[in-house]
CSV table of C-alpha atoms in Angstrom, one decimal:
chain,number,residue,atom,x,y,z
A,28,UNK,CA,-20.5,-14.8,-24.1
A,29,UNK,CA,-17.0,-13.3,-24.1
A,30,UNK,CA,-18.0,-10.8,-21.4
A,31,UNK,CA,-19.5,-13.6,-19.3
A,32,UNK,CA,-16.3,-15.5,-19.6
A,33,UNK,CA,-14.4,-12.5,-18.3
A,34,UNK,CA,-16.8,-12.1,-15.4
A,35,UNK,CA,-16.3,-15.7,-14.5
A,36,UNK,CA,-12.5,-15.4,-14.6
A,37,UNK,CA,-12.7,-12.2,-12.5
A,38,UNK,CA,-15.0,-13.8,-10.0
A,39,UNK,CA,-12.6,-16.8,-9.8
A,40,UNK,CA,-9.8,-14.4,-9.1
A,41,UNK,CA,-11.7,-12.5,-6.4
A,42,UNK,CA,-13.1,-15.7,-4.9
A,43,UNK,CA,-9.7,-16.1,-3.3
A,44,UNK,CA,-10.4,-12.8,-1.5
A,45,UNK,CA,-13.0,-13.6,1.2
A,46,UNK,CA,-12.8,-12.5,4.8
A,47,UNK,CA,-9.4,-11.3,6.0
A,48,UNK,CA,-8.9,-7.7,5.0
A,49,UNK,CA,-12.4,-6.7,3.9
A,50,UNK,CA,-12.7,-3.5,1.9
A,51,UNK,CA,-9.1,-2.3,1.3
A,52,UNK,CA,-9.1,1.4,0.2
A,53,UNK,CA,-11.4,1.8,-2.8
A,54,UNK,CA,-10.1,2.8,-6.2
A,55,UNK,CA,-7.4,4.9,-4.6
A,56,UNK,CA,-5.7,1.7,-3.3
A,57,UNK,CA,-6.0,0.0,-6.6
A,58,UNK,CA,-4.4,3.1,-8.2
A,59,UNK,CA,-1.4,2.6,-6.0
A,60,UNK,CA,-1.0,-0.9,-7.3
A,61,UNK,CA,-1.3,0.3,-10.9
A,62,UNK,CA,1.2,3.0,-10.5
A,63,UNK,CA,3.7,1.4,-8.2
A,64,UNK,CA,3.8,-2.3,-8.9
A,65,UNK,CA,4.6,-3.1,-12.6
A,66,UNK,CA,4.3,-6.8,-11.8
A,67,UNK,CA,0.5,-6.5,-11.7
A,68,UNK,CA,0.0,-3.5,-13.9
A,69,UNK,CA,-1.3,-5.4,-17.0
A,70,UNK,CA,-3.8,-7.3,-14.9
A,71,UNK,CA,-5.2,-4.3,-13.2
A,72,UNK,CA,-5.3,-2.4,-16.5
A,73,UNK,CA,-7.5,-5.1,-17.9
A,74,UNK,CA,-9.7,-5.1,-14.8
A,75,UNK,CA,-10.2,-1.4,-14.9
A,76,UNK,CA,-11.2,-1.6,-18.6
A,77,UNK,CA,-14.0,-4.0,-17.7
A,78,UNK,CA,-14.9,-2.9,-14.1
A,79,UNK,CA,-18.0,-1.1,-15.2
A,80,UNK,CA,-19.6,-4.3,-16.5
A,81,UNK,CA,-19.1,-6.2,-13.2
A,82,UNK,CA,-22.3,-5.6,-11.2
A,83,UNK,CA,-20.9,-6.9,-7.9
A,84,UNK,CA,-18.2,-4.2,-7.8
A,85,UNK,CA,-18.8,-0.5,-7.6
A,86,UNK,CA,-16.6,2.1,-9.2
A,87,UNK,CA,-16.3,4.0,-6.0
A,88,UNK,CA,-15.6,1.0,-3.8
A,89,UNK,CA,-13.4,-1.7,-5.2
A,90,UNK,CA,-13.6,-4.5,-2.7
A,91,UNK,CA,-11.0,-7.2,-2.3
A,92,UNK,CA,-10.5,-9.6,0.5
A,93,UNK,CA,-7.8,-12.2,1.1
A,94,UNK,CA,-8.1,-15.5,2.8
A,95,UNK,CA,-5.5,-17.4,4.7
A,96,UNK,CA,-4.9,-20.0,2.0
A,97,UNK,CA,-4.3,-17.3,-0.7
A,98,UNK,CA,-1.8,-15.4,1.5
A,99,UNK,CA,0.0,-18.6,2.4
A,100,UNK,CA,0.3,-19.5,-1.2
A,101,UNK,CA,1.6,-16.1,-2.1
A,102,UNK,CA,4.2,-16.3,0.7
A,103,UNK,CA,5.3,-19.7,-0.4
A,104,UNK,CA,5.9,-18.4,-3.9
A,105,UNK,CA,8.6,-16.0,-2.7
A,106,UNK,CA,10.3,-18.2,-0.1
A,107,UNK,CA,13.6,-17.6,-1.8
A,108,UNK,CA,13.2,-13.9,-1.3
A,109,UNK,CA,12.0,-13.9,2.3
A,110,UNK,CA,13.4,-15.1,5.6
A,111,UNK,CA,11.8,-18.5,6.0
A,112,UNK,CA,11.6,-18.0,9.8
A,113,UNK,CA,9.0,-15.2,9.2
A,114,UNK,CA,6.8,-17.0,6.7
A,115,UNK,CA,4.6,-19.0,9.0
A,116,UNK,CA,2.3,-16.7,11.0
A,117,UNK,CA,3.2,-13.1,11.7
A,118,UNK,CA,2.7,-11.7,8.3
A,119,UNK,CA,-0.7,-13.3,7.7
A,120,UNK,CA,-1.9,-12.4,11.2
A,121,UNK,CA,-0.9,-8.8,10.7
A,122,UNK,CA,-2.7,-8.6,7.3
A,123,UNK,CA,-5.9,-9.5,9.0
A,124,UNK,CA,-5.5,-6.5,11.3
A,125,UNK,CA,-4.7,-3.9,8.6
A,126,UNK,CA,-7.3,-1.1,8.2
A,127,UNK,CA,-7.8,0.5,4.8
A,128,UNK,CA,-5.8,3.7,5.5
A,129,UNK,CA,-3.0,1.6,7.0
A,130,UNK,CA,-3.0,-0.6,4.0
A,131,UNK,CA,-2.7,2.4,1.6
A,132,UNK,CA,0.1,4.0,3.7
A,133,UNK,CA,2.0,0.7,3.8
A,134,UNK,CA,2.0,0.6,0.0
A,135,UNK,CA,3.3,4.2,0.0
A,136,UNK,CA,6.4,3.7,2.1
A,137,UNK,CA,9.5,4.4,0.1
A,138,UNK,CA,7.7,6.4,-2.5
A,139,UNK,CA,6.9,9.5,-0.5
A,140,UNK,CA,9.5,11.8,1.0
A,141,UNK,CA,10.0,12.7,4.7
A,142,UNK,CA,7.1,13.8,6.8
A,143,UNK,CA,7.0,16.7,9.3
A,144,UNK,CA,4.7,17.3,12.2
A,145,UNK,CA,3.6,20.9,12.8
A,146,UNK,CA,2.3,22.7,15.9
A,147,UNK,CA,-0.7,24.0,13.9
A,148,UNK,CA,-1.3,21.0,11.6
A,149,UNK,CA,-4.7,20.5,10.1
A,150,UNK,CA,-6.9,17.7,11.1
A,151,UNK,CA,-6.1,15.7,8.0
A,152,UNK,CA,-2.3,16.2,8.5
A,153,UNK,CA,-2.7,14.9,12.1
A,154,UNK,CA,-4.7,11.9,10.9
A,155,UNK,CA,-2.0,11.1,8.3
A,156,UNK,CA,0.7,11.2,11.0
A,157,UNK,CA,-1.4,9.1,13.3
A,158,UNK,CA,-1.5,6.3,10.7
A,159,UNK,CA,2.3,6.3,10.6
A,160,UNK,CA,2.4,5.9,14.4
A,161,UNK,CA,-0.1,3.0,14.1
A,162,UNK,CA,2.2,1.3,11.7
A,163,UNK,CA,5.0,1.8,14.1
A,164,UNK,CA,2.9,0.4,17.0
A,165,UNK,CA,2.2,-2.7,14.8
A,166,UNK,CA,5.9,-3.0,14.2
A,167,UNK,CA,5.4,-2.6,10.4
A,168,UNK,CA,7.4,0.6,10.1
A,169,UNK,CA,10.1,2.7,11.8
A,170,UNK,CA,9.9,6.5,12.2
A,171,UNK,CA,13.5,7.6,11.6
A,172,UNK,CA,14.2,11.2,12.7
A,173,UNK,CA,15.3,13.4,9.8
A,174,UNK,CA,17.0,16.4,11.3
A,175,UNK,CA,18.2,17.8,7.9
A,176,UNK,CA,14.6,18.0,6.8
A,177,UNK,CA,13.5,19.7,10.0
A,178,UNK,CA,16.3,22.3,9.5
A,179,UNK,CA,15.3,23.0,5.9
A,180,UNK,CA,11.6,23.3,6.8
A,181,UNK,CA,12.3,25.6,9.7
A,182,UNK,CA,14.5,27.8,7.6
A,183,UNK,CA,11.8,28.1,5.0
A,184,UNK,CA,9.2,29.0,7.6
A,185,UNK,CA,11.6,31.7,9.0
A,186,UNK,CA,12.0,33.1,5.5
A,187,UNK,CA,8.3,33.3,5.0
A,188,UNK,CA,7.9,35.0,8.4
A,189,UNK,CA,10.6,37.6,7.5
A,190,UNK,CA,8.7,38.3,4.2
A,191,UNK,CA,5.5,38.8,6.2
A,192,UNK,CA,3.9,35.5,5.1
A,193,UNK,CA,2.6,33.3,8.0
A,194,UNK,CA,2.9,29.6,7.6
A,195,UNK,CA,-0.7,28.3,8.1
A,196,UNK,CA,0.6,25.0,9.6
A,197,UNK,CA,2.9,26.8,12.1
A,198,UNK,CA,6.3,25.6,13.0
A,199,UNK,CA,7.7,22.1,12.3
A,200,UNK,CA,8.3,20.2,15.5
A,201,UNK,CA,9.6,16.9,14.2
A,202,UNK,CA,10.5,15.4,10.8
A,203,UNK,CA,11.0,11.8,10.0
A,204,UNK,CA,11.3,9.2,7.2
A,205,UNK,CA,9.1,6.1,7.3
A,206,UNK,CA,10.9,2.8,6.7
A,207,UNK,CA,9.6,-0.7,6.5
A,208,UNK,CA,10.6,-3.2,9.3
A,209,UNK,CA,11.3,-6.8,8.4
A,210,UNK,CA,7.6,-7.7,9.2
A,211,UNK,CA,6.4,-4.7,7.2
A,212,UNK,CA,8.4,-5.9,4.2
A,213,UNK,CA,6.9,-9.4,4.5
A,214,UNK,CA,3.4,-8.1,4.8
A,215,UNK,CA,3.7,-5.8,1.8
A,216,UNK,CA,5.4,-8.5,-0.3
A,217,UNK,CA,2.6,-10.9,0.7
A,218,UNK,CA,0.0,-8.5,-0.4
A,219,UNK,CA,1.6,-7.7,-3.7
A,220,UNK,CA,2.3,-11.4,-4.4
A,221,UNK,CA,-1.3,-12.3,-3.5
A,222,UNK,CA,-2.7,-9.8,-6.0
A,223,UNK,CA,-0.4,-11.3,-8.6
A,224,UNK,CA,-1.5,-14.8,-7.6
A,225,UNK,CA,-5.2,-13.9,-7.7
A,226,UNK,CA,-5.1,-12.3,-11.1
A,227,UNK,CA,-2.9,-15.0,-12.6
A,228,UNK,CA,-5.4,-17.6,-11.3
A,229,UNK,CA,-8.1,-15.9,-13.3
A,230,UNK,CA,-6.3,-16.4,-16.5
A,231,UNK,CA,-6.5,-12.7,-17.2
A,232,UNK,CA,-3.0,-11.6,-16.5
A,233,UNK,CA,-0.4,-11.2,-19.1
A,234,UNK,CA,3.4,-11.0,-18.8
A,235,UNK,CA,4.1,-8.0,-16.6
A,236,UNK,CA,6.1,-5.0,-17.7
A,237,UNK,CA,9.2,-4.0,-15.7
A,238,UNK,CA,8.4,-1.8,-12.7
A,239,UNK,CA,8.9,1.9,-13.4
A,240,UNK,CA,10.4,2.3,-9.9
A,241,UNK,CA,12.5,-0.8,-9.1
A,242,UNK,CA,13.0,0.2,-5.5
A,243,UNK,CA,9.3,0.7,-4.8
A,244,UNK,CA,9.1,-2.8,-3.2
A,245,UNK,CA,12.5,-4.0,-1.9
A,246,UNK,CA,13.2,-7.6,-2.5
A,247,UNK,CA,10.7,-8.2,-5.4
């Protein structure tokens, strides 16, 4: 009976997740939440411990969806931390348009270092950079040129060439840091707060531990 109770609470938590984002990014996205956001770490730890017993969820494809009401509630819970002029529509509208890869990358901003583009980049590297440009087009992030990084990477490539070792990715053509815009910050805050809201609503969350990286999500 205890297990049934947990399933019911979990289903109640996930019932707030119907029909806006769809499948986010599988367990990899959940891992980002576990590692980066201490505010929901206890809740997700408990979920992971029981996930195998939940027949509606698969280990390889953790599905979470958010509805307009849940996101709006989450936004309202942090009104004192956000610009109230941006709370009404843009963030929730943008969340509906996020793809899984964009969602995962948005969570990563501020954690990863500068990114460089190369003239012989692999298909995966080009795909990763393309996601950054998509976030820029959606006005969720800024690509800020990082000339110091470009200088260092170029120097390293020259050293390899002088030593007779060819860089498989070729020469770096542009290096940049990815930074959240105001809208991007609102969207990510809404997502994190929504997860906290959903798990707290299930009765399964405990008092969160302090974040291991306080600057991972600015303003939280």
